[in-house]
PDB file of C-alpha atoms and ligand atoms in Angstrom:
ATOM      1  CA  MET K 364     -37.202   7.766   6.122  1.00  0.00           C
ATOM      2  CA  ASN K 365     -39.483   7.866   3.774  1.00  0.00           C
ATOM      3  CA  LYS K 366     -37.584   5.119   1.933  1.00  0.00           C
ATOM      4  CA  VAL K 367     -38.406   3.181  -1.180  1.00  0.00           C
ATOM      5  CA  LYS K 368     -38.636  -0.428  -0.967  1.00  0.00           C
ATOM      6  CA  ARG K 369     -35.971  -2.489  -2.956  1.00  0.00           C
ATOM      7  CA  LYS K 370     -35.337  -5.532  -1.226  1.00  0.00           C
ATOM      8  CA  ALA K 371     -31.785  -5.378   0.202  1.00  0.00           C
ATOM      9  CA  MET K 372     -28.744  -7.690   0.551  1.00  0.00           C
ATOM     10  CA  ILE K 373     -26.250  -7.951   2.050  1.00  0.00           C
ATOM     11  CA  ALA K 374     -23.009 -10.208   1.001  1.00  0.00           C
ATOM     12  CA  GLY K 375     -20.324 -11.654   2.628  1.00  0.00           C
ATOM     13  CA  ASN K 376     -17.131 -11.412   0.489  1.00  0.00           C
ATOM     14  CA  TRP K 377     -14.981 -13.770   2.549  1.00  0.00           C
ATOM     15  CA  LYS K 378     -11.909 -12.934  -0.370  1.00  0.00           C
ATOM     16  CA  MET K 379      -9.758 -15.334   0.322  1.00  0.00           C
ATOM     17  CA  ASN K 380     -10.357 -16.547   4.061  1.00  0.00           C
ATOM     18  CA  LEU K 381     -11.791 -19.736   5.300  1.00  0.00           C
ATOM     19  CA  THR K 382     -10.570 -23.829   4.618  1.00  0.00           C
ATOM     20  CA  PRO K 383     -13.575 -25.764   3.037  1.00  0.00           C
ATOM     21  CA  ALA K 384     -14.400 -26.948   6.972  1.00  0.00           C
ATOM     22  CA  GLN K 385     -13.383 -22.862   8.741  1.00  0.00           C
ATOM     23  CA  ALA K 386     -16.345 -22.351   5.608  1.00  0.00           C
ATOM     24  CA  ALA K 387     -19.244 -25.151   6.698  1.00  0.00           C
ATOM     25  CA  LYS K 388     -18.546 -24.029  11.263  1.00  0.00           C
ATOM     26  CA  LEU K 389     -19.325 -20.144  10.222  1.00  0.00           C
ATOM     27  CA  LEU K 390     -22.144 -20.789   7.952  1.00  0.00           C
ATOM     28  CA  THR K 391     -22.959 -23.953  10.655  1.00  0.00           C
ATOM     29  CA  GLU K 392     -23.399 -20.626  13.137  1.00  0.00           C
ATOM     30  CA  LEU K 393     -24.090 -18.063  10.932  1.00  0.00           C
ATOM     31  CA  MET K 394     -27.700 -20.211   9.877  1.00  0.00           C
ATOM     32  CA  PRO K 395     -30.030 -20.114  12.655  1.00  0.00           C
ATOM     33  CA  LEU K 396     -29.186 -16.538  12.989  1.00  0.00           C
ATOM     34  CA  VAL K 397     -29.948 -15.527   9.940  1.00  0.00           C
ATOM     35  CA  GLN K 398     -32.750 -17.551   9.206  1.00  0.00           C
ATOM     36  CA  GLY K 399     -36.336 -15.740   8.482  1.00  0.00           C
ATOM     37  CA  ALA K 400     -34.115 -12.508   7.749  1.00  0.00           C
ATOM     38  CA  ASP K 401     -35.727  -9.497   6.100  1.00  0.00           C
ATOM     39  CA  CYS K 402     -33.413  -8.726   3.110  1.00  0.00           C
ATOM     40  CA  GLU K 403     -31.467 -11.138   0.538  1.00  0.00           C
ATOM     41  CA  VAL K 404     -28.222 -12.730   2.658  1.00  0.00           C
ATOM     42  CA  ALA K 405     -25.603 -13.471   0.490  1.00  0.00           C
ATOM     43  CA  VAL K 406     -21.544 -15.287   1.163  1.00  0.00           C
ATOM     44  CA  CYS K 407     -19.249 -15.112  -1.430  1.00  0.00           C
ATOM     45  CA  VAL K 408     -16.795 -17.475  -0.715  1.00  0.00           C
ATOM     46  CA  PRO K 409     -12.822 -18.584  -1.845  1.00  0.00           C
ATOM     47  CA  TYR K 410     -13.611 -20.596  -5.244  1.00  0.00           C
ATOM     48  CA  ILE K 411     -12.400 -23.888  -2.562  1.00  0.00           C
ATOM     49  CA  ASP K 412     -15.342 -23.682  -0.217  1.00  0.00           C
ATOM     50  CA  LEU K 413     -18.664 -22.379  -3.776  1.00  0.00           C
ATOM     51  CA  PHE K 414     -18.834 -27.191  -2.833  1.00  0.00           C
ATOM     52  CA  VAL K 415     -19.173 -26.758   0.699  1.00  0.00           C
ATOM     53  CA  ALA K 416     -20.894 -24.001   1.306  1.00  0.00           C
ATOM     54  CA  ALA K 417     -23.694 -24.264  -1.342  1.00  0.00           C
ATOM     55  CA  GLU K 418     -24.392 -28.298  -0.409  1.00  0.00           C
ATOM     56  CA  GLN K 419     -25.134 -26.109   3.341  1.00  0.00           C
ATOM     57  CA  CYS K 420     -26.372 -23.591   2.313  1.00  0.00           C
ATOM     58  CA  ALA K 421     -29.253 -25.674   0.242  1.00  0.00           C
ATOM     59  CA  ASN K 422     -33.246 -25.008   1.069  1.00  0.00           C
ATOM     60  CA  THR K 423     -31.135 -22.206   3.736  1.00  0.00           C
ATOM     61  CA  ASN K 424     -31.916 -18.643   2.812  1.00  0.00           C
ATOM     62  CA  ILE K 425     -28.357 -17.820   2.215  1.00  0.00           C
ATOM     63  CA  LEU K 426     -27.104 -17.521  -1.434  1.00  0.00           C
ATOM     64  CA  VAL K 427     -24.141 -19.179  -2.221  1.00  0.00           C
ATOM     65  CA  GLY K 428     -21.664 -16.192  -5.316  1.00  0.00           C
ATOM     66  CA  ALA K 429     -18.224 -16.563  -6.085  1.00  0.00           C
ATOM     67  CA  GLN K 430     -16.047 -13.455  -6.051  1.00  0.00           C
ATOM     68  CA  ASN K 431     -14.900 -13.412  -9.976  1.00  0.00           C
ATOM     69  CA  CYS K 432     -15.555 -15.202 -12.943  1.00  0.00           C
ATOM     70  CA  HIS K 433     -13.499 -15.801 -16.354  1.00  0.00           C
ATOM     71  CA  TRP K 434     -15.199 -14.066 -19.701  1.00  0.00           C
ATOM     72  CA  ALA K 435     -14.504 -17.338 -21.285  1.00  0.00           C
ATOM     73  CA  ASP K 436     -16.806 -20.680 -20.482  1.00  0.00           C
ATOM     74  CA  LYS K 437     -13.428 -22.784 -21.640  1.00  0.00           C
ATOM     75  CA  GLY K 438      -9.827 -23.062 -22.151  1.00  0.00           C
ATOM     76  CA  ALA K 439      -6.433 -22.209 -22.176  1.00  0.00           C
ATOM     77  CA  PHE K 440      -6.931 -20.289 -19.320  1.00  0.00           C
ATOM     78  CA  THR K 441      -4.819 -20.817 -17.057  1.00  0.00           C
ATOM     79  CA  GLY K 442      -6.051 -20.485 -13.023  1.00  0.00           C
ATOM     80  CA  GLU K 443      -9.050 -19.414 -13.564  1.00  0.00           C
ATOM     81  CA  ILE K 444     -12.436 -20.505 -13.244  1.00  0.00           C
ATOM     82  CA  SER K 445     -15.662 -20.727 -14.988  1.00  0.00           C
ATOM     83  CA  ALA K 446     -19.715 -19.047 -14.918  1.00  0.00           C
ATOM     84  CA  PRO K 447     -20.682 -22.669 -16.073  1.00  0.00           C
ATOM     85  CA  MET K 448     -18.585 -24.085 -13.279  1.00  0.00           C
ATOM     86  CA  LEU K 449     -19.673 -21.800 -10.679  1.00  0.00           C
ATOM     87  CA  ARG K 450     -22.666 -22.799 -11.333  1.00  0.00           C
ATOM     88  CA  GLU K 451     -22.749 -26.397 -11.057  1.00  0.00           C
ATOM     89  CA  CYS K 452     -21.198 -25.795  -7.928  1.00  0.00           C
ATOM     90  CA  GLY K 453     -24.009 -24.314  -6.921  1.00  0.00           C
ATOM     91  CA  ALA K 454     -23.240 -20.267  -7.327  1.00  0.00           C
ATOM     92  CA  THR K 455     -25.447 -18.672  -8.454  1.00  0.00           C
ATOM     93  CA  LEU K 456     -23.717 -14.988  -8.037  1.00  0.00           C
ATOM     94  CA  ALA K 457     -20.826 -14.200  -8.757  1.00  0.00           C
ATOM     95  CA  ILE K 458     -18.722 -10.479  -7.824  1.00  0.00           C
ATOM     96  CA  VAL K 459     -16.492  -8.689 -10.472  1.00  0.00           C
ATOM     97  CA  GLY K 460     -14.215  -5.587 -10.186  1.00  0.00           C
ATOM     98  CA  HIS K 461     -13.911  -5.476  -6.253  1.00  0.00           C
ATOM     99  CA  SER K 462     -10.923  -3.311  -6.073  1.00  0.00           C
ATOM    100  CA  GLU K 463      -8.545  -5.331  -5.006  1.00  0.00           C
ATOM    101  CA  ARG K 464      -9.264  -7.565  -8.829  1.00  0.00           C
ATOM    102  CA  ARG K 465      -8.241  -4.146 -10.037  1.00  0.00           C
ATOM    103  CA  GLN K 466      -5.344  -2.588  -7.880  1.00  0.00           C
ATOM    104  CA  TYR K 467      -3.558  -5.754  -7.524  1.00  0.00           C
ATOM    105  CA  PHE K 468      -4.402  -8.849 -10.543  1.00  0.00           C
ATOM    106  CA  GLY K 469      -4.725  -6.045 -13.409  1.00  0.00           C
ATOM    107  CA  ASP K 470      -8.649  -6.235 -13.693  1.00  0.00           C
ATOM    108  CA  THR K 471     -10.105  -3.348 -16.006  1.00  0.00           C
ATOM    109  CA  ASP K 472     -12.962  -1.765 -16.359  1.00  0.00           C
ATOM    110  CA  GLU K 473     -12.597  -3.650 -19.955  1.00  0.00           C
ATOM    111  CA  SER K 474     -12.245  -7.171 -18.357  1.00  0.00           C
ATOM    112  CA  VAL K 475     -14.546  -6.364 -15.797  1.00  0.00           C
ATOM    113  CA  ASN K 476     -17.172  -5.879 -17.858  1.00  0.00           C
ATOM    114  CA  GLN K 477     -16.655  -8.589 -20.328  1.00  0.00           C
ATOM    115  CA  ARG K 478     -16.851 -10.327 -16.821  1.00  0.00           C
ATOM    116  CA  LEU K 479     -20.011  -9.341 -16.281  1.00  0.00           C
ATOM    117  CA  LYS K 480     -21.653  -9.837 -18.854  1.00  0.00           C
ATOM    118  CA  ALA K 481     -20.099 -13.905 -18.843  1.00  0.00           C
ATOM    119  CA  VAL K 482     -21.693 -14.450 -15.273  1.00  0.00           C
ATOM    120  CA  LEU K 483     -24.850 -12.673 -16.121  1.00  0.00           C
ATOM    121  CA  ALA K 484     -25.154 -15.092 -19.155  1.00  0.00           C
ATOM    122  CA  GLY K 485     -24.334 -17.710 -17.404  1.00  0.00           C
ATOM    123  CA  GLY K 486     -27.834 -17.414 -15.505  1.00  0.00           C
ATOM    124  CA  LEU K 487     -25.605 -15.913 -12.055  1.00  0.00           C
ATOM    125  CA  ARG K 488     -25.774 -12.505 -11.351  1.00  0.00           C
ATOM    126  CA  CYS K 489     -23.946 -10.505 -10.471  1.00  0.00           C
ATOM    127  CA  ILE K 490     -22.261  -7.941  -8.372  1.00  0.00           C
ATOM    128  CA  LEU K 491     -20.166  -5.384  -9.523  1.00  0.00           C
ATOM    129  CA  CYS K 492     -18.009  -2.866  -7.315  1.00  0.00           C
ATOM    130  CA  VAL K 493     -16.824   0.531  -8.273  1.00  0.00           C
ATOM    131  CA  GLY K 494     -15.239   2.650  -6.342  1.00  0.00           C
ATOM    132  CA  GLU K 495     -12.757   5.643  -5.926  1.00  0.00           C
ATOM    133  CA  SER K 496      -9.380   5.511  -4.113  1.00  0.00           C
ATOM    134  CA  LEU K 497      -8.456   8.497  -1.826  1.00  0.00           C
ATOM    135  CA  ASP K 498      -6.232   9.922  -3.942  1.00  0.00           C
ATOM    136  CA  GLU K 499      -9.053  10.749  -6.513  1.00  0.00           C
ATOM    137  CA  ARG K 500     -11.819  11.448  -3.897  1.00  0.00           C
ATOM    138  CA  GLU K 501      -9.026  14.569  -2.830  1.00  0.00           C
ATOM    139  CA  ALA K 502      -8.567  15.788  -5.867  1.00  0.00           C
ATOM    140  CA  GLY K 503     -12.569  16.034  -6.634  1.00  0.00           C
ATOM    141  CA  SER K 504     -12.675  13.432  -8.696  1.00  0.00           C
ATOM    142  CA  THR K 505     -15.289  10.969  -7.321  1.00  0.00           C
ATOM    143  CA  GLU K 506     -17.801  11.532  -9.955  1.00  0.00           C
ATOM    144  CA  ALA K 507     -16.233  10.882 -12.445  1.00  0.00           C
ATOM    145  CA  VAL K 508     -13.527   7.945 -11.623  1.00  0.00           C
ATOM    146  CA  VAL K 509     -17.826   6.184 -10.693  1.00  0.00           C
ATOM    147  CA  ARG K 510     -19.127   6.814 -13.850  1.00  0.00           C
ATOM    148  CA  ARG K 511     -16.453   5.452 -16.133  1.00  0.00           C
ATOM    149  CA  GLN K 512     -16.333   2.014 -14.545  1.00  0.00           C
ATOM    150  CA  VAL K 513     -20.862   1.895 -13.785  1.00  0.00           C
ATOM    151  CA  THR K 514     -21.026   3.302 -17.225  1.00  0.00           C
ATOM    152  CA  ALA K 515     -17.791   0.622 -18.677  1.00  0.00           C
ATOM    153  CA  GLY K 516     -18.970  -2.439 -16.072  1.00  0.00           C
ATOM    154  CA  LEU K 517     -22.397  -2.192 -18.087  1.00  0.00           C
ATOM    155  CA  ALA K 518     -21.631  -1.614 -21.884  1.00  0.00           C
ATOM    156  CA  GLY K 519     -23.147  -3.595 -23.466  1.00  0.00           C
ATOM    157  CA  VAL K 520     -25.920  -5.129 -20.790  1.00  0.00           C
ATOM    158  CA  THR K 521     -29.645  -5.159 -22.053  1.00  0.00           C
ATOM    159  CA  LYS K 522     -32.205  -3.031 -19.195  1.00  0.00           C
ATOM    160  CA  GLU K 523     -33.323  -6.655 -18.812  1.00  0.00           C
ATOM    161  CA  GLN K 524     -30.086  -8.156 -18.078  1.00  0.00           C
ATOM    162  CA  LEU K 525     -29.666  -5.532 -15.580  1.00  0.00           C
ATOM    163  CA  GLY K 526     -32.694  -6.715 -14.081  1.00  0.00           C
ATOM    164  CA  GLY K 527     -29.554  -9.428 -12.228  1.00  0.00           C
ATOM    165  CA  VAL K 528     -27.329  -6.933 -11.558  1.00  0.00           C
ATOM    166  CA  ILE K 529     -26.808  -5.069  -8.416  1.00  0.00           C
ATOM    167  CA  ILE K 530     -23.542  -2.171  -7.848  1.00  0.00           C
ATOM    168  CA  ALA K 531     -21.320  -2.475  -4.536  1.00  0.00           C
ATOM    169  CA  TYR K 532     -19.833   1.312  -3.894  1.00  0.00           C
ATOM    170  CA  GLU K 533     -16.247   0.545  -2.152  1.00  0.00           C
ATOM    171  CA  PRO K 534     -14.027   4.037  -1.978  1.00  0.00           C
ATOM    172  CA  ILE K 535     -11.195   2.304  -1.445  1.00  0.00           C
ATOM    173  CA  TRP K 536     -10.198   3.853   0.874  1.00  0.00           C
ATOM    174  CA  ALA K 537     -12.669   2.527   3.330  1.00  0.00           C
ATOM    175  CA  ILE K 538     -12.032  -0.935   2.768  1.00  0.00           C
ATOM    176  CA  GLY K 539     -10.403  -2.988   5.393  1.00  0.00           C
ATOM    177  CA  THR K 540      -9.031  -0.265   7.388  1.00  0.00           C
ATOM    178  CA  GLY K 541     -12.267   0.786   9.452  1.00  0.00           C
ATOM    179  CA  LYS K 542     -12.136   3.693   7.808  1.00  0.00           C
ATOM    180  CA  THR K 543     -15.696   4.034   7.041  1.00  0.00           C
ATOM    181  CA  ALA K 544     -17.860   6.325   4.757  1.00  0.00           C
ATOM    182  CA  THR K 545     -20.234   9.066   6.684  1.00  0.00           C
ATOM    183  CA  SER K 546     -23.819   7.866   5.818  1.00  0.00           C
ATOM    184  CA  ALA K 547     -24.250  10.913   4.402  1.00  0.00           C
ATOM    185  CA  GLU K 548     -20.483  10.061   1.413  1.00  0.00           C
ATOM    186  CA  ALA K 549     -22.369   7.035   1.077  1.00  0.00           C
ATOM    187  CA  GLN K 550     -25.574   7.865   0.027  1.00  0.00           C
ATOM    188  CA  GLU K 551     -24.734  10.997  -2.037  1.00  0.00           C
ATOM    189  CA  VAL K 552     -22.532   8.921  -4.060  1.00  0.00           C
ATOM    190  CA  CYS K 553     -25.297   5.995  -4.533  1.00  0.00           C
ATOM    191  CA  GLY K 554     -27.770   8.577  -5.221  1.00  0.00           C
ATOM    192  CA  PHE K 555     -25.256   9.345  -8.413  1.00  0.00           C
ATOM    193  CA  ILE K 556     -25.161   6.157  -9.358  1.00  0.00           C
ATOM    194  CA  ARG K 557     -29.095   5.387 -10.093  1.00  0.00           C
ATOM    195  CA  THR K 558     -29.547   9.864 -11.389  1.00  0.00           C
ATOM    196  CA  LEU K 559     -26.436   7.837 -13.971  1.00  0.00           C
ATOM    197  CA  VAL K 560     -28.238   4.154 -14.510  1.00  0.00           C
ATOM    198  CA  ALA K 561     -31.748   6.250 -14.791  1.00  0.00           C
ATOM    199  CA  GLU K 562     -29.294   7.943 -17.451  1.00  0.00           C
ATOM    200  CA  LEU K 563     -28.155   4.645 -19.347  1.00  0.00           C
ATOM    201  CA  TYR K 564     -31.033   3.168 -18.939  1.00  0.00           C
ATOM    202  CA  ASP K 565     -34.738   4.105 -17.904  1.00  0.00           C
ATOM    203  CA  GLY K 566     -36.009   5.699 -14.331  1.00  0.00           C
ATOM    204  CA  ASP K 567     -37.689   2.263 -13.675  1.00  0.00           C
ATOM    205  CA  ALA K 568     -34.302  -0.614 -14.488  1.00  0.00           C
ATOM    206  CA  ALA K 569     -32.700   2.460 -11.859  1.00  0.00           C
ATOM    207  CA  GLY K 570     -35.680   2.320  -9.910  1.00  0.00           C
ATOM    208  CA  LYS K 571     -35.005  -1.316  -9.059  1.00  0.00           C
ATOM    209  CA  LEU K 572     -30.995  -1.694  -9.433  1.00  0.00           C
ATOM    210  CA  GLN K 573     -29.783  -3.291  -6.129  1.00  0.00           C
ATOM    211  CA  ILE K 574     -27.484  -1.161  -4.592  1.00  0.00           C
ATOM    212  CA  GLN K 575     -24.858  -1.584  -1.774  1.00  0.00           C
ATOM    213  CA  TYR K 576     -22.372   0.331   0.158  1.00  0.00           C
ATOM    214  CA  GLY K 577     -19.592  -1.610   1.443  1.00  0.00           C
ATOM    215  CA  GLY K 578     -16.495  -0.650   3.002  1.00  0.00           C
ATOM    216  CA  SER K 579     -16.017  -1.646   6.999  1.00  0.00           C
ATOM    217  CA  MET K 580     -18.989  -1.609   6.838  1.00  0.00           C
ATOM    218  CA  ASN K 581     -20.038  -3.500  10.633  1.00  0.00           C
ATOM    219  CA  ALA K 582     -22.819  -3.886  13.335  1.00  0.00           C
ATOM    220  CA  GLN K 583     -22.480  -1.119  14.445  1.00  0.00           C
ATOM    221  CA  ASN K 584     -22.641   1.710  11.545  1.00  0.00           C
ATOM    222  CA  ALA K 585     -24.778  -0.907   9.762  1.00  0.00           C
ATOM    223  CA  ALA K 586     -27.975   0.605  10.500  1.00  0.00           C
ATOM    224  CA  GLU K 587     -27.474   4.112   9.522  1.00  0.00           C
ATOM    225  CA  LEU K 588     -25.706   3.390   6.247  1.00  0.00           C
ATOM    226  CA  LEU K 589     -28.804   1.132   5.791  1.00  0.00           C
ATOM    227  CA  SER K 590     -31.247   4.210   6.826  1.00  0.00           C
ATOM    228  CA  GLN K 591     -30.497   5.862   3.383  1.00  0.00           C
ATOM    229  CA  PRO K 592     -32.655   6.078   0.897  1.00  0.00           C
ATOM    230  CA  ASP K 593     -30.368   4.757  -2.316  1.00  0.00           C
ATOM    231  CA  ILE K 594     -28.359   2.058  -0.405  1.00  0.00           C
ATOM    232  CA  ASP K 595     -29.884  -1.222  -0.183  1.00  0.00           C
ATOM    233  CA  GLY K 596     -27.822  -3.558   1.909  1.00  0.00           C
ATOM    234  CA  GLY K 597     -24.069  -3.602   2.150  1.00  0.00           C
ATOM    235  CA  LEU K 598     -20.872  -5.674   1.199  1.00  0.00           C
ATOM    236  CA  ILE K 599     -19.239  -6.963   4.037  1.00  0.00           C
ATOM    237  CA  GLY K 600     -15.581  -7.812   4.361  1.00  0.00           C
ATOM    238  CA  GLY K 601     -14.324  -8.330   7.733  1.00  0.00           C
ATOM    239  CA  ALA K 602     -17.302  -8.088   9.402  1.00  0.00           C
ATOM    240  CA  SER K 603     -18.412 -10.561   7.359  1.00  0.00           C
ATOM    241  CA  LEU K 604     -16.162 -13.511   8.995  1.00  0.00           C
ATOM    242  CA  LYS K 605     -18.230 -13.193  12.411  1.00  0.00           C
ATOM    243  CA  ALA K 606     -20.991 -14.913  12.658  1.00  0.00           C
ATOM    244  CA  GLN K 607     -22.929 -13.002  15.321  1.00  0.00           C
ATOM    245  CA  ASP K 608     -21.470  -9.519  13.576  1.00  0.00           C
ATOM    246  CA  PHE K 609     -22.960 -10.899   9.861  1.00  0.00           C
ATOM    247  CA  ALA K 610     -26.137 -11.876  11.542  1.00  0.00           C
ATOM    248  CA  ALA K 611     -26.631  -8.107  13.077  1.00  0.00           C
ATOM    249  CA  ILE K 612     -26.111  -6.511  10.238  1.00  0.00           C
ATOM    250  CA  VAL K 613     -28.753  -8.568   8.244  1.00  0.00           C
ATOM    251  CA  ALA K 614     -30.928  -7.701  10.902  1.00  0.00           C
ATOM    252  CA  ALA K 615     -30.317  -3.804  10.560  1.00  0.00           C
ATOM    253  CA  ALA K 616     -31.072  -4.304   6.990  1.00  0.00           C
ATOM    254  CA  GLY K 617     -34.655  -5.655   7.967  1.00  0.00           C
ATOM    255  CA  LYS K 618     -35.396  -2.620   9.966  1.00  0.00           C
TER     256      LYS K 618
HETATM  257  P1  PGA D1390     -14.111  -5.221   4.557  1.00  0.00           P
HETATM  258  O1  PGA D1390     -14.544  -5.478   2.957  1.00  0.00           O
HETATM  259  O2  PGA D1390     -15.548  -4.797   5.014  1.00  0.00           O
HETATM  260  O3  PGA D1390     -13.121  -5.081   5.520  1.00  0.00           O
HETATM  261  O4  PGA D1390     -14.102  -3.048   4.828  1.00  0.00           O
HETATM  262  C1  PGA D1390     -15.437  -4.571   2.460  1.00  0.00           C
HETATM  263  C2  PGA D1390     -15.004  -5.319   1.160  1.00  0.00           C
HETATM  264  O5  PGA D1390     -13.970  -5.528   0.116  1.00  0.00           O
HETATM  265  O6  PGA D1390     -16.125  -6.028   0.075  1.00  0.00           O
END
């Protein structure tokens, strides 16, 4: 397939898994397997693992990120973590708007937008997650939902800042279910996102944007998904917890 050359990013989303000692063990296994990869490689780890992971991944090709970020730099927000804190721990990116945050912790399009702007202002790159539920897909509103989430998520973000944004399309029905979107379904929505970003910004910005697919991506289905013209990487949950599986996805992205 004649694919526009954008660098792919394969990012692990460890979710609430792995203690610092377990994180160190997984990264030790992973590092030699992804060394010299032909794509960007990242792990988004629990906050308490950031220090250990960043120290271990310094001078390697593995980027370390967080899974969320508060919108204020500091203050009375018990249990939250800010962008300057993440940065000092060695994170260079953060996920915002993951569907589990939206579903279980009350994140809204507005708060996700606030978080995204704080991540960018803090000098980190940001993975903005969007995606429809099964009900929304079956009701034919996938594009309307994704349009709303992308438009609201990027509100107030300049074209220059957009360079620090990666959008992850993660249909909720495919997350952790083993039920992957077909490559055609994933491509259709990722292509829609690129067209939308061209509408919101311009063709140049849209052409440069990295768009990931996420939702039960694994060593078996990665190559097919990643060969789609508008899919520039993956956000990987379950399979990112196994070094061999994650490395196989990274290898598929380099092809
Ligand atoms: P999964 O998770 O790969 O386990 O489906 C993806 C995600 O939630 O980012």
